[in-house]
N, C-alpha and C. Protein backbone atom coordinates (compact mmCIF):
# COMPACT_ATOMS: atom_id res chain seq x y z
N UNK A 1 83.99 85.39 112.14
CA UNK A 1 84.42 86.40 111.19
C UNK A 1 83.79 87.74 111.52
N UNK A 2 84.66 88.70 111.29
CA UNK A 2 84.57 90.17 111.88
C UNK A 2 83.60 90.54 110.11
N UNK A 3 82.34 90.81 110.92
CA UNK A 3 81.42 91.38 109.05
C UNK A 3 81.11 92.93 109.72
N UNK A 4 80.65 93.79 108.47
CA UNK A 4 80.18 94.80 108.48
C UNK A 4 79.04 95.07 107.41
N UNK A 5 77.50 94.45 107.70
CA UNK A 5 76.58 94.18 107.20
C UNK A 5 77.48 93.16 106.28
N UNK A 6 77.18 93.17 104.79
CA UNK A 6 77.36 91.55 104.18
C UNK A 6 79.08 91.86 103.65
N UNK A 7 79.35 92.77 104.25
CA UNK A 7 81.54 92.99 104.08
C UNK A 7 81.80 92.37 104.74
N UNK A 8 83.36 91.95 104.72
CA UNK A 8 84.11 91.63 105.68
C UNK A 8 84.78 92.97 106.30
N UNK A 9 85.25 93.14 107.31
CA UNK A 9 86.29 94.05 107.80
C UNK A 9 87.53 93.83 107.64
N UNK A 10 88.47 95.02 107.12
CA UNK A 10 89.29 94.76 106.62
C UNK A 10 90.69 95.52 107.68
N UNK A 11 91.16 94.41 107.82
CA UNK A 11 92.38 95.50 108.74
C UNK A 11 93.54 95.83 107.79
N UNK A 12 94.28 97.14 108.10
CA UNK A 12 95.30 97.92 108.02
C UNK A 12 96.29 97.51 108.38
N UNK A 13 97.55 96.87 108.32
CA UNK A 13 98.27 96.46 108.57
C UNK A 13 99.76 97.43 108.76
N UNK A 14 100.35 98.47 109.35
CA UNK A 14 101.00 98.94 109.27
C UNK A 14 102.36 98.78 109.44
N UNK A 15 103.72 98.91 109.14
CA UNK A 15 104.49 98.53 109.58
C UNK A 15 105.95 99.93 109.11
N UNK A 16 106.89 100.12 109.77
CA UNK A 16 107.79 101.03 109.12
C UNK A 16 108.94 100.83 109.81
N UNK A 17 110.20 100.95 109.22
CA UNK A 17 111.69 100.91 109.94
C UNK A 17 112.40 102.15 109.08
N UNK A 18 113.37 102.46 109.51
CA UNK A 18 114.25 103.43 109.65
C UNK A 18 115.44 102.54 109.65
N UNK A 19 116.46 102.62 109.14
CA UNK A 19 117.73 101.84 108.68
C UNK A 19 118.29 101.64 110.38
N UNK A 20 118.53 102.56 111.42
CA UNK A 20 118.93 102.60 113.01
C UNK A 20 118.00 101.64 113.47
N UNK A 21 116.76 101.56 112.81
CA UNK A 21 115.48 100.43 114.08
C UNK A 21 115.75 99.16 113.47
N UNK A 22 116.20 99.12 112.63
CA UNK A 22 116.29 97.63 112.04
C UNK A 22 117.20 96.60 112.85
N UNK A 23 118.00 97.45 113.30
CA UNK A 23 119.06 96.76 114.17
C UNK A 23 118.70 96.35 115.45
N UNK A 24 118.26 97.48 115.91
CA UNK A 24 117.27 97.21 117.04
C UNK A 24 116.15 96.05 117.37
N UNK A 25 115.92 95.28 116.32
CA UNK A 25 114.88 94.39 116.73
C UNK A 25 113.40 94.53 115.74
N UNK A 26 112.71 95.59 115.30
CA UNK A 26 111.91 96.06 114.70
C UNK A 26 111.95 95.91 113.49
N UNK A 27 112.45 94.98 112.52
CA UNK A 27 112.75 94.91 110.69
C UNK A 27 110.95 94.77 110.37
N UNK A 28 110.96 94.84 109.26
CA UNK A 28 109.69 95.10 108.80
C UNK A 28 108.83 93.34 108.44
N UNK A 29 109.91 92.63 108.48
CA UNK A 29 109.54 91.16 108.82
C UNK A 29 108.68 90.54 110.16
N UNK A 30 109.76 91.47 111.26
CA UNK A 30 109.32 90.66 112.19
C UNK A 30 107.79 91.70 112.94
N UNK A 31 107.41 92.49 111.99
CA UNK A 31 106.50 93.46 112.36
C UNK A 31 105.56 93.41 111.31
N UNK A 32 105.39 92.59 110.45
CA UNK A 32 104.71 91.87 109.45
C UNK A 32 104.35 90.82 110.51
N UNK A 33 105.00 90.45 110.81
CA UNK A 33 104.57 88.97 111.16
C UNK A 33 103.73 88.73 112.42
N UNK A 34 104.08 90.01 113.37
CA UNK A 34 103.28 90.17 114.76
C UNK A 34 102.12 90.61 114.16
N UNK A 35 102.06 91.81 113.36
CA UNK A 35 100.86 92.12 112.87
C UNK A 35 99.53 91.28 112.77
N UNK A 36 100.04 90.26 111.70
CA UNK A 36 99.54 89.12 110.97
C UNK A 36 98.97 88.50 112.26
N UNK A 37 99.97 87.88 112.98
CA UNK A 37 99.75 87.06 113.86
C UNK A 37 98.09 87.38 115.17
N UNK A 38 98.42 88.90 115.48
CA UNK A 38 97.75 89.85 116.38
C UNK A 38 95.99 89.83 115.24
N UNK A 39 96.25 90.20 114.20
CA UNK A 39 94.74 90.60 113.14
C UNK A 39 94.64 89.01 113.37
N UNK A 40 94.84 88.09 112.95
CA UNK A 40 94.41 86.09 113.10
C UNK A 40 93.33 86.40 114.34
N UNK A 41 94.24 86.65 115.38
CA UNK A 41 93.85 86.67 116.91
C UNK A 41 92.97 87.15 117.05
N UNK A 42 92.54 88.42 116.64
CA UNK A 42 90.88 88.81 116.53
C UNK A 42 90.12 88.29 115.70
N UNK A 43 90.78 87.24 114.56
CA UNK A 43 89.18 87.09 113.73
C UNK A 43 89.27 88.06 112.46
N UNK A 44 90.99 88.97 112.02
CA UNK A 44 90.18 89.14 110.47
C UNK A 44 90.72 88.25 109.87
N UNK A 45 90.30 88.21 108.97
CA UNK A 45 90.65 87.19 107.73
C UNK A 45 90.59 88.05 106.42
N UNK A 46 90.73 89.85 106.83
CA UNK A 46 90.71 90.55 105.31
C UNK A 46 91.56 91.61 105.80
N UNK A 47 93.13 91.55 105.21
CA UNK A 47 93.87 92.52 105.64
C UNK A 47 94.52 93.17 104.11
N UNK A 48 95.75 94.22 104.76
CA UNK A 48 96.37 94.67 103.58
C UNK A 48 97.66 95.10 104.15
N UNK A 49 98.85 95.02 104.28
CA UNK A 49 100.08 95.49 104.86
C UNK A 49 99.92 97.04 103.83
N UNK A 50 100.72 97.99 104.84
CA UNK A 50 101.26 99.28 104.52
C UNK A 50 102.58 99.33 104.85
N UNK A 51 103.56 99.26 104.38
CA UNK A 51 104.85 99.11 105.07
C UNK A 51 105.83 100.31 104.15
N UNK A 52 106.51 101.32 105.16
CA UNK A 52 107.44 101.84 104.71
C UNK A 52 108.81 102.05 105.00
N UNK A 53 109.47 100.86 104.65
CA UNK A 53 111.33 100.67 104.52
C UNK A 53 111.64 101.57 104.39
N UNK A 54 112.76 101.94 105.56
CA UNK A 54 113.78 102.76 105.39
C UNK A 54 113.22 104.38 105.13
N UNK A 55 111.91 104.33 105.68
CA UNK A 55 111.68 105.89 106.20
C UNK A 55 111.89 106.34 107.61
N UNK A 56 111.92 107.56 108.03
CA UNK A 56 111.99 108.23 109.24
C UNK A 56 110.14 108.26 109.40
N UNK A 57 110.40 108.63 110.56
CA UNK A 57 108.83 108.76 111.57
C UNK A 57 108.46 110.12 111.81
N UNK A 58 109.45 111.16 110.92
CA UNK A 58 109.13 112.53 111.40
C UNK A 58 108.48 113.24 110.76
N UNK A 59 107.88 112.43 109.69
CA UNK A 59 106.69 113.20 109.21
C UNK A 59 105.68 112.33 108.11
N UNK A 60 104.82 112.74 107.54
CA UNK A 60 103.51 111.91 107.14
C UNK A 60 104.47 111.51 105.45
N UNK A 61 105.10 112.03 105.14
CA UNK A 61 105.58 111.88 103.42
C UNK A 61 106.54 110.60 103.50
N UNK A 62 105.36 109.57 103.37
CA UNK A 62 106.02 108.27 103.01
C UNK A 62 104.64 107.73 102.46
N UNK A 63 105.28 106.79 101.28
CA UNK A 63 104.10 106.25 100.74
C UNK A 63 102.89 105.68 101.02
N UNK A 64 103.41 104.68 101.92
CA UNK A 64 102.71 103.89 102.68
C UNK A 64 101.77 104.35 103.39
N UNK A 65 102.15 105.25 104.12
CA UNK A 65 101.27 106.02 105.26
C UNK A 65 99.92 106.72 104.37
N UNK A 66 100.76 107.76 102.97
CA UNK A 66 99.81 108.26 102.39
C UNK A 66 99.00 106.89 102.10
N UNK A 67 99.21 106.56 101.51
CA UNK A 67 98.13 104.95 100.82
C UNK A 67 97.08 104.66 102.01
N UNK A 68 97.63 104.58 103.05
CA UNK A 68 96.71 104.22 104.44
C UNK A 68 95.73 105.59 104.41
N UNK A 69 96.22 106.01 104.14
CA UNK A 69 95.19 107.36 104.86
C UNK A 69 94.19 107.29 103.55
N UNK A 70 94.87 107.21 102.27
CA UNK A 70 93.88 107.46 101.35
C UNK A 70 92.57 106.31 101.40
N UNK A 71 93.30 105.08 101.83
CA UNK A 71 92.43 103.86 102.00
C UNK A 71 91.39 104.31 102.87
N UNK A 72 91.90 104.67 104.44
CA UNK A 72 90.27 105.35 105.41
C UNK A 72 89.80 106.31 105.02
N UNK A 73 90.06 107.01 104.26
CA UNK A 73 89.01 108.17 103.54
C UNK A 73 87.99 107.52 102.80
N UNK A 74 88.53 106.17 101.90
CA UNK A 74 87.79 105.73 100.90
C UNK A 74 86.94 104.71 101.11
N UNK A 75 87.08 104.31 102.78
CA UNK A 75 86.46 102.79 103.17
C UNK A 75 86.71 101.72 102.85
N UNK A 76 88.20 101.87 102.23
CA UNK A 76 88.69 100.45 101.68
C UNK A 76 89.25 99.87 103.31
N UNK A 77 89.56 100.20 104.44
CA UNK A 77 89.60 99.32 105.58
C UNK A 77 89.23 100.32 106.54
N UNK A 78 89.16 99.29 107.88
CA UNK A 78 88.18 99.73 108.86
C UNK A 78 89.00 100.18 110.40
N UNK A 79 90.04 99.27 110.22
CA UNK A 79 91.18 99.23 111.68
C UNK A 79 92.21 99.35 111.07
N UNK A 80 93.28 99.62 112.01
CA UNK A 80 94.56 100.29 111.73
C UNK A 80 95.39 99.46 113.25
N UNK A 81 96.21 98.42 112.51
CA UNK A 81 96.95 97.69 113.75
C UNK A 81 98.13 98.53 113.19
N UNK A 82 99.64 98.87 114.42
CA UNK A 82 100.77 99.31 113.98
C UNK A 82 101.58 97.94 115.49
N UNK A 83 102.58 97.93 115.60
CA UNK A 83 103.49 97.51 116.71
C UNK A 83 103.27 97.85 117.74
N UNK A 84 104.01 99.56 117.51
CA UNK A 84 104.01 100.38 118.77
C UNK A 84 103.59 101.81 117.85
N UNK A 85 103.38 102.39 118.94
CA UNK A 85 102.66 103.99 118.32
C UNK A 85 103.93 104.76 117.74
N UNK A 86 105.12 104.55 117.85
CA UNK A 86 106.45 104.94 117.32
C UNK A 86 106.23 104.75 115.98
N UNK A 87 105.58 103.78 115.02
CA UNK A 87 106.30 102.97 114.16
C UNK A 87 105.51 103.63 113.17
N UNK A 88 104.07 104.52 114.15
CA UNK A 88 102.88 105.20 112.98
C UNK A 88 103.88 106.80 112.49
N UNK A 89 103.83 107.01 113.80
CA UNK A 89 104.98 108.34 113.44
C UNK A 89 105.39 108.87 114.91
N UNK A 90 106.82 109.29 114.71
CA UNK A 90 107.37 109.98 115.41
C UNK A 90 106.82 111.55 116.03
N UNK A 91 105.66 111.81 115.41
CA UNK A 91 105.52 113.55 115.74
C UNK A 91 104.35 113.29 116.31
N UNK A 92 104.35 113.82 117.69
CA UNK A 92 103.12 113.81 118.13
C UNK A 92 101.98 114.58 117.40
N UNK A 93 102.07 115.68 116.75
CA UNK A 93 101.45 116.11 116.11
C UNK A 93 100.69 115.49 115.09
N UNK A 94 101.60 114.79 114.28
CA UNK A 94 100.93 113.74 112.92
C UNK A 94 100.38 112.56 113.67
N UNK A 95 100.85 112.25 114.90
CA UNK A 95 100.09 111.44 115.22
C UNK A 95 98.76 111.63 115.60
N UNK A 96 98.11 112.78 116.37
CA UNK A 96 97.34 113.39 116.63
C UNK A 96 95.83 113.56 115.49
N UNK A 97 97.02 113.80 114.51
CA UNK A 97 95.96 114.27 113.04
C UNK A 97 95.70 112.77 112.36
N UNK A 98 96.53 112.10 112.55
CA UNK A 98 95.67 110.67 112.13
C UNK A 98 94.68 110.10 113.08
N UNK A 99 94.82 110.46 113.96
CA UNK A 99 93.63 109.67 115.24
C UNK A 99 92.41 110.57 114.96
N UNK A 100 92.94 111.97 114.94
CA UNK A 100 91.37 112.40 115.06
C UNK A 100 91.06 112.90 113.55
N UNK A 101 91.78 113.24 112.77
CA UNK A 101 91.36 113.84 111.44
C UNK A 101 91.11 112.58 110.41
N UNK A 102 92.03 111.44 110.94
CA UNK A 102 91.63 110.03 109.62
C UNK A 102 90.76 109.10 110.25
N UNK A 103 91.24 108.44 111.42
CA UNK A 103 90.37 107.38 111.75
C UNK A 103 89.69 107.63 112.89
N UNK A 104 89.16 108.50 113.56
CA UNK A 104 88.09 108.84 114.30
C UNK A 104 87.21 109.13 113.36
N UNK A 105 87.59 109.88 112.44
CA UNK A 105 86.65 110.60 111.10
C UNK A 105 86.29 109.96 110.53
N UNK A 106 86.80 108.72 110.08
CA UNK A 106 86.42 107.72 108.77
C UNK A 106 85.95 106.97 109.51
N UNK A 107 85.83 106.90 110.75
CA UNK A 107 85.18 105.27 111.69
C UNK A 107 86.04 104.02 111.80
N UNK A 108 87.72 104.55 111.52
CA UNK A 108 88.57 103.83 111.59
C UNK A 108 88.99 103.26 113.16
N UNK A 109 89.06 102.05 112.93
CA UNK A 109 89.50 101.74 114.51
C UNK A 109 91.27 101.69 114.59
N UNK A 110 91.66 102.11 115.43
CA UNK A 110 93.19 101.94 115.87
C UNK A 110 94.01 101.65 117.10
């Protein structure tokens, strides 16, 4: 078990589709389920899915994402698993500002 002094570590579970990716292979099931499968594989045993259906990737205003971010500000989790780096967001930019402004900052792993 993954501890942090007498915590457990808690992974982030991310997941998001867009009504076009669903078709494609990517539904929020089968990206739940790799997730799941991938966090087992290291050893957590303390997660939380973030999942946002049927949003676009082109910018941070989706629930989910906010909730994640508010979570590594607050130390409610520690890592941040997604699929593929597509699925966190489409803008290199927002992607940018979550690596270094949320979870480099908060001691989030991703």
């Amino acid at each position: 078990l993954l501890c942090k002094g007498d915590e457990f570590i808690k992974a982030g579970l991310y997941a998001r589709v867009s009504t076009e990716i669903q078709v494609e292979g990517y539904s929020i099931d089968a990206q739940k389920e790799y997730l799941l499968n991938y966090a087992k594989a290291k050893e957590y045993t303390e997660y939380e899915y973030y999942v946002d259906g049927g949003y676009s990737g082109k910018d941070l205003n989706r629930p989910a994402i906010q909730k994640l971010i508010s979570d590594c500000k607050s130390g409610k989790i520690d890592c941040v698993f997604v699929l593929k780096l597509d699925r966190i967001s489409r803008s290199q930019k927002d992607t940018l500002y979550l690596i270094e402004e949320v979870f480099n900052k908060y001691n989030v792993g991703f």
